[in-house]
Short mmCIF file of C-alpha atoms in Angstrom, two decimals:
data_model
loop_
_atom_site.label_atom_id
_atom_site.label_comp_id
_atom_site.label_asym_id
_atom_site.label_seq_id
_atom_site.Cartn_x
_atom_site.Cartn_y
_atom_site.Cartn_z
CA MET R 82 -16.42 -4.36 20.69
CA LYS R 83 -16.07 -1.31 22.93
CA HIS R 84 -13.33 -3.01 24.91
CA PHE R 85 -11.53 -3.91 21.68
CA LEU R 86 -11.73 -0.32 20.37
CA LYS R 87 -10.47 0.99 23.69
CA LYS R 88 -7.39 -1.23 23.41
CA ILE R 89 -6.82 -0.22 19.80
CA THR R 90 -6.94 3.50 20.60
CA ARG R 91 -4.10 2.94 23.05
CA ILE R 92 -1.97 1.96 20.07
CA VAL R 93 -3.47 4.27 17.43
CA PRO R 94 -5.19 7.53 18.46
CA ALA R 95 -8.89 7.80 17.69
CA TYR R 96 -8.22 10.33 14.92
CA GLY R 97 -5.85 7.87 13.24
CA PHE R 98 -8.11 4.82 13.53
CA PHE R 99 -10.52 5.67 10.69
CA PRO R 100 -7.82 6.68 8.14
CA LEU R 101 -5.86 3.52 8.93
CA VAL R 102 -8.82 1.16 8.53
CA PHE R 103 -10.28 2.98 5.56
CA SER R 104 -6.97 2.90 3.67
CA PHE R 105 -6.99 -0.90 3.87
CA VAL R 106 -10.65 -1.22 2.90
CA PHE R 107 -10.39 1.24 0.01
CA ASN R 108 -7.25 -0.44 -1.29
CA CYS R 109 -9.08 -3.80 -1.42
CA LEU R 110 -12.08 -2.20 -3.12
CA VAL R 111 -9.91 -0.57 -5.79
CA TYR R 112 -7.92 -3.71 -6.51
CA SER R 113 -10.80 -6.18 -6.47
CA GLY R 114 -13.40 -3.83 -7.92
CA SER R 115 -11.33 -2.84 -10.94
CA ARG R 116 -10.54 -6.51 -11.59
CA ALA R 117 -14.24 -7.41 -11.44
CA VAL R 118 -15.06 -4.66 -13.94
CA ALA R 119 -12.11 -4.85 -16.35
CA GLY R 120 -10.96 -8.43 -15.89
CA SER R 121 -12.22 -9.53 -19.30
CA TRP R 122 -11.12 -6.40 -21.17
CA TYR R 123 -8.10 -6.24 -23.48
CA HIS R 124 -4.90 -5.87 -21.44
CA HIS R 125 -1.74 -4.19 -22.76
CA ASN R 126 1.63 -5.87 -22.30
CA ILE R 127 4.24 -3.19 -21.54
CA GLU R 128 7.21 -5.49 -20.90
CA SER R 129 10.59 -4.27 -22.08
CA ASN R 130 13.49 -6.34 -23.39
CA LEU R 131 15.17 -5.89 -20.03
CA ASP R 132 12.14 -7.34 -18.26
CA LEU R 133 12.33 -10.42 -20.45
CA ARG R 134 16.02 -10.85 -19.59
CA LEU R 135 15.51 -10.67 -15.84
CA PRO R 136 15.68 -14.14 -14.27
CA PHE R 137 12.75 -15.78 -12.53
CA LEU R 138 13.79 -16.12 -8.87
CA PRO R 139 10.82 -17.43 -6.88
CA GLN R 140 12.83 -17.20 -3.63
CA PHE R 141 12.01 -13.48 -3.70
CA LEU R 142 8.42 -14.45 -2.89
CA ILE R 143 9.37 -14.52 0.78
CA ILE R 144 9.75 -10.75 0.49
CA TYR R 145 6.70 -10.39 -1.75
CA PHE R 146 4.50 -12.03 0.89
CA GLY R 147 6.42 -10.87 3.96
CA CYS R 148 6.06 -7.21 3.04
CA TYR R 149 2.52 -7.20 4.48
CA ILE R 150 4.09 -7.12 7.94
CA PHE R 151 6.20 -4.15 6.85
CA TRP R 152 3.11 -2.38 5.52
CA ALA R 153 1.10 -2.94 8.70
CA ALA R 154 3.90 -1.71 10.96
CA ASN R 155 4.64 1.47 9.01
CA TYR R 156 1.03 2.40 8.34
CA ILE R 157 0.39 2.12 12.08
CA LEU R 158 3.36 4.43 12.63
CA ALA R 159 1.83 6.81 10.09
CA ALA R 160 -1.47 6.74 11.99
CA ARG R 161 0.30 7.58 15.28
CA GLN R 162 1.57 10.96 14.10
CA ASP R 163 0.08 14.33 15.00
CA ARG R 164 -3.45 14.83 13.68
CA GLU R 165 -2.49 17.05 10.74
CA GLU R 166 0.31 14.74 9.61
CA VAL R 167 -2.00 11.74 9.82
CA TYR R 168 -4.60 13.34 7.58
CA ARG R 169 -2.00 14.67 5.16
CA PHE R 170 -0.48 11.19 4.78
CA PHE R 171 -3.75 9.31 4.38
CA THR R 172 -5.12 11.94 2.02
CA ALA R 173 -2.11 11.22 -0.20
CA ASP R 174 -2.74 7.50 0.17
CA PHE R 175 -6.40 7.93 -0.83
CA ILE R 176 -5.56 10.05 -3.88
CA SER R 177 -3.05 7.44 -5.05
CA ARG R 178 -5.68 4.70 -5.00
CA CYS R 179 -8.12 6.90 -6.93
CA VAL R 180 -5.44 7.35 -9.60
CA CYS R 181 -4.79 3.59 -9.60
CA LEU R 182 -8.49 2.92 -10.11
CA VAL R 183 -8.63 5.24 -13.12
CA ILE R 184 -5.53 3.67 -14.69
CA PHE R 185 -6.63 0.10 -14.01
CA LEU R 186 -9.87 0.81 -15.87
CA ALA R 187 -8.55 3.11 -18.59
CA TYR R 188 -5.39 1.17 -19.47
CA PRO R 189 -5.42 -2.42 -18.13
CA THR R 190 -2.02 -4.09 -18.31
CA THR R 191 -0.61 -7.59 -18.13
CA ASN R 192 2.72 -9.37 -18.49
CA THR R 193 4.20 -12.72 -19.51
CA ARG R 194 4.59 -15.11 -16.63
CA PRO R 195 6.99 -18.06 -16.69
CA VAL R 196 5.72 -21.59 -17.04
CA ILE R 197 6.17 -23.32 -13.69
CA GLU R 198 7.79 -26.68 -14.40
CA GLY R 199 9.58 -27.47 -11.15
CA SER R 200 8.02 -29.19 -8.15
CA GLY R 201 10.10 -27.60 -5.41
CA PHE R 202 8.69 -25.47 -2.61
CA TRP R 203 9.36 -22.13 -4.29
CA ASP R 204 7.98 -23.29 -7.62
CA LEU R 205 4.82 -24.56 -5.97
CA LEU R 206 4.49 -21.28 -4.06
CA ALA R 207 4.84 -19.30 -7.31
CA GLY R 208 2.28 -21.54 -9.00
CA TRP R 209 -0.15 -21.00 -6.15
CA LEU R 210 0.33 -17.22 -6.31
CA TYR R 211 -0.28 -17.18 -10.04
CA SER R 212 -3.43 -19.25 -9.58
CA ILE R 213 -5.01 -16.79 -7.13
CA ASP R 214 -3.64 -13.52 -8.52
CA ALA R 215 -4.29 -12.91 -12.20
CA ALA R 216 -1.75 -10.99 -14.29
CA ASP R 217 -3.70 -7.73 -14.26
CA ASN R 218 -3.83 -4.46 -12.29
CA LEU R 219 -0.10 -4.24 -12.86
CA PHE R 220 0.55 -0.58 -13.70
CA PRO R 221 1.22 1.07 -11.35
CA SER R 222 2.36 -1.59 -8.92
CA ILE R 223 0.42 -1.27 -5.68
CA HIS R 224 3.07 -3.40 -3.97
CA CYS R 225 5.69 -0.78 -4.86
CA LEU R 226 3.33 2.14 -4.23
CA VAL R 227 2.51 1.04 -0.68
CA SER R 228 6.12 0.10 0.10
CA TRP R 229 7.35 3.54 -0.91
CA PHE R 230 4.57 5.13 1.15
CA CYS R 231 5.86 3.06 4.08
CA PHE R 232 9.27 4.67 3.72
CA LEU R 233 7.80 8.15 3.27
CA ALA R 234 5.64 7.62 6.37
CA VAL R 235 8.68 7.36 8.65
CA LYS R 236 11.22 9.41 6.70
CA GLY R 237 10.24 12.75 8.26
CA GLN R 238 9.29 11.58 11.73
CA LYS R 239 11.80 12.81 14.31
CA LYS R 240 10.75 10.18 16.83
CA ILE R 241 11.63 7.34 14.47
CA PRO R 242 15.30 6.27 14.81
CA ILE R 243 17.55 6.59 11.77
CA TRP R 244 18.22 2.84 11.70
CA TYR R 245 14.51 2.11 11.27
CA LYS R 246 14.24 4.64 8.46
CA ALA R 247 17.19 2.94 6.76
CA VAL R 248 15.60 -0.49 7.24
CA SER R 249 12.33 0.83 5.77
CA PHE R 250 14.17 2.12 2.71
CA ILE R 251 15.98 -1.19 2.23
CA LEU R 252 12.76 -3.17 2.65
CA ALA R 253 11.02 -0.97 0.09
CA VAL R 254 13.80 -1.59 -2.44
CA LEU R 255 13.67 -5.32 -1.75
CA VAL R 256 9.93 -5.27 -2.43
CA PHE R 257 10.61 -3.55 -5.76
CA LEU R 258 13.05 -6.31 -6.66
CA SER R 259 10.69 -9.04 -5.47
CA THR R 260 7.95 -7.86 -7.83
CA LEU R 261 10.38 -8.08 -10.76
CA PHE R 262 12.11 -11.37 -9.97
CA SER R 263 8.82 -13.09 -9.12
CA LYS R 264 7.53 -11.87 -12.50
CA GLN R 265 4.54 -10.22 -10.86
CA HIS R 266 5.42 -6.84 -12.37
CA VAL R 267 7.63 -5.17 -14.94
CA ILE R 268 10.02 -2.25 -14.56
CA VAL R 269 7.49 0.37 -15.69
CA ASP R 270 5.05 -0.89 -13.04
CA VAL R 271 7.66 -0.41 -10.33
CA ALA R 272 8.59 3.09 -11.51
CA GLY R 273 4.91 4.02 -11.78
CA GLY R 274 4.24 2.95 -8.21
CA ILE R 275 7.19 4.92 -6.83
CA PHE R 276 6.45 8.11 -8.75
CA LEU R 277 2.74 7.97 -7.96
CA ALA R 278 3.43 7.57 -4.24
CA GLN R 279 5.97 10.40 -4.29
CA GLY R 280 3.67 12.71 -6.25
CA CYS R 281 0.62 12.07 -4.08
CA PHE R 282 2.71 12.44 -0.93
CA TRP R 283 3.81 15.86 -2.18
CA ILE R 284 0.18 16.84 -2.78
CA GLY R 285 -0.74 15.74 0.73
CA LYS R 286 2.16 17.72 2.20
CA HIS R 287 1.84 20.94 0.19
CA THR R 288 -1.87 21.47 -0.37
CA GLU R 289 -4.89 21.88 1.88
CA ILE R 290 -6.88 19.00 0.37
CA TRP R 291 -6.36 17.06 3.57
CA HIS R 292 -8.97 19.21 5.31
CA ILE R 293 -11.70 17.43 3.31
CA TYR R 294 -10.55 14.08 4.62
CA GLU R 295 -10.17 15.51 8.12
CA HIS R 296 -13.76 16.82 8.08
CA ILE R 297 -15.07 13.30 7.52
CA GLY R 298 -12.56 11.73 9.88
CA ASN R 299 -13.45 14.10 12.73
CA LYS R 300 -17.07 12.97 12.68
CA ILE R 301 -16.07 9.32 12.84
CA GLU R 302 -13.50 10.07 15.55
CA LYS R 303 -16.18 11.69 17.71
CA ALA R 304 -18.49 8.72 17.17
CA ILE R 305 -15.72 6.28 18.18
CA THR R 306 -14.79 8.33 21.25
CA LYS R 307 -18.41 8.64 22.33
CA TYR R 308 -18.92 4.91 21.84
CA ILE R 309 -15.87 4.02 23.94
CA GLU R 310 -16.60 6.49 26.72
CA GLY R 311 -20.18 5.26 26.90
CA LYS R 312 -18.98 2.02 28.42
CA THR R 313 -17.02 3.65 31.24
CA LYS R 314 -19.98 5.70 32.44
#
């Protein structure tokens, strides 16, 4: 375990390790926990006429599933920034999930999914997705929220080349489209995810709330460092 942590801290600094791991864990807790609590509650359908007119294009699922690689790469880049920037970013990320949790419980939403009648690869993939992922926890879209955070994570970093920032923006937009054309989300869900990410990112950048997160993170960083160094002595 010590050897593993030592290798990891060569990629992500010790101060970025806890925020990175905790963001993933907390995201899972919010998504799964709210579903466990509110899964049987009444869910509001906030589809618009435009949503109903959008075609079902299951081929977009390659982006819907593939975006996890995009998320991992850009969140690692976020965790490699200077200490203050790391804690500002992940403070924003944490606040956004807290807001999601409140909304998922206070105003559960759902949508109308298409009936899968085909037997092709993409139809079967869509059917499998629908079978494991219920039509709930839709507003705001966490897929869109995280994807926009991925763009914001690299947007202001001087060490990140412009081409990668452009690719991150394009990938984020493609994720937005994939949630709509796969009928996993509706337009309001997408907008909600983008605006929530942008708003929380602003809070992380322009307030001092991040110091609370840093205080906790520093203690864990010291524990990790002490644990790793203990092996070399």
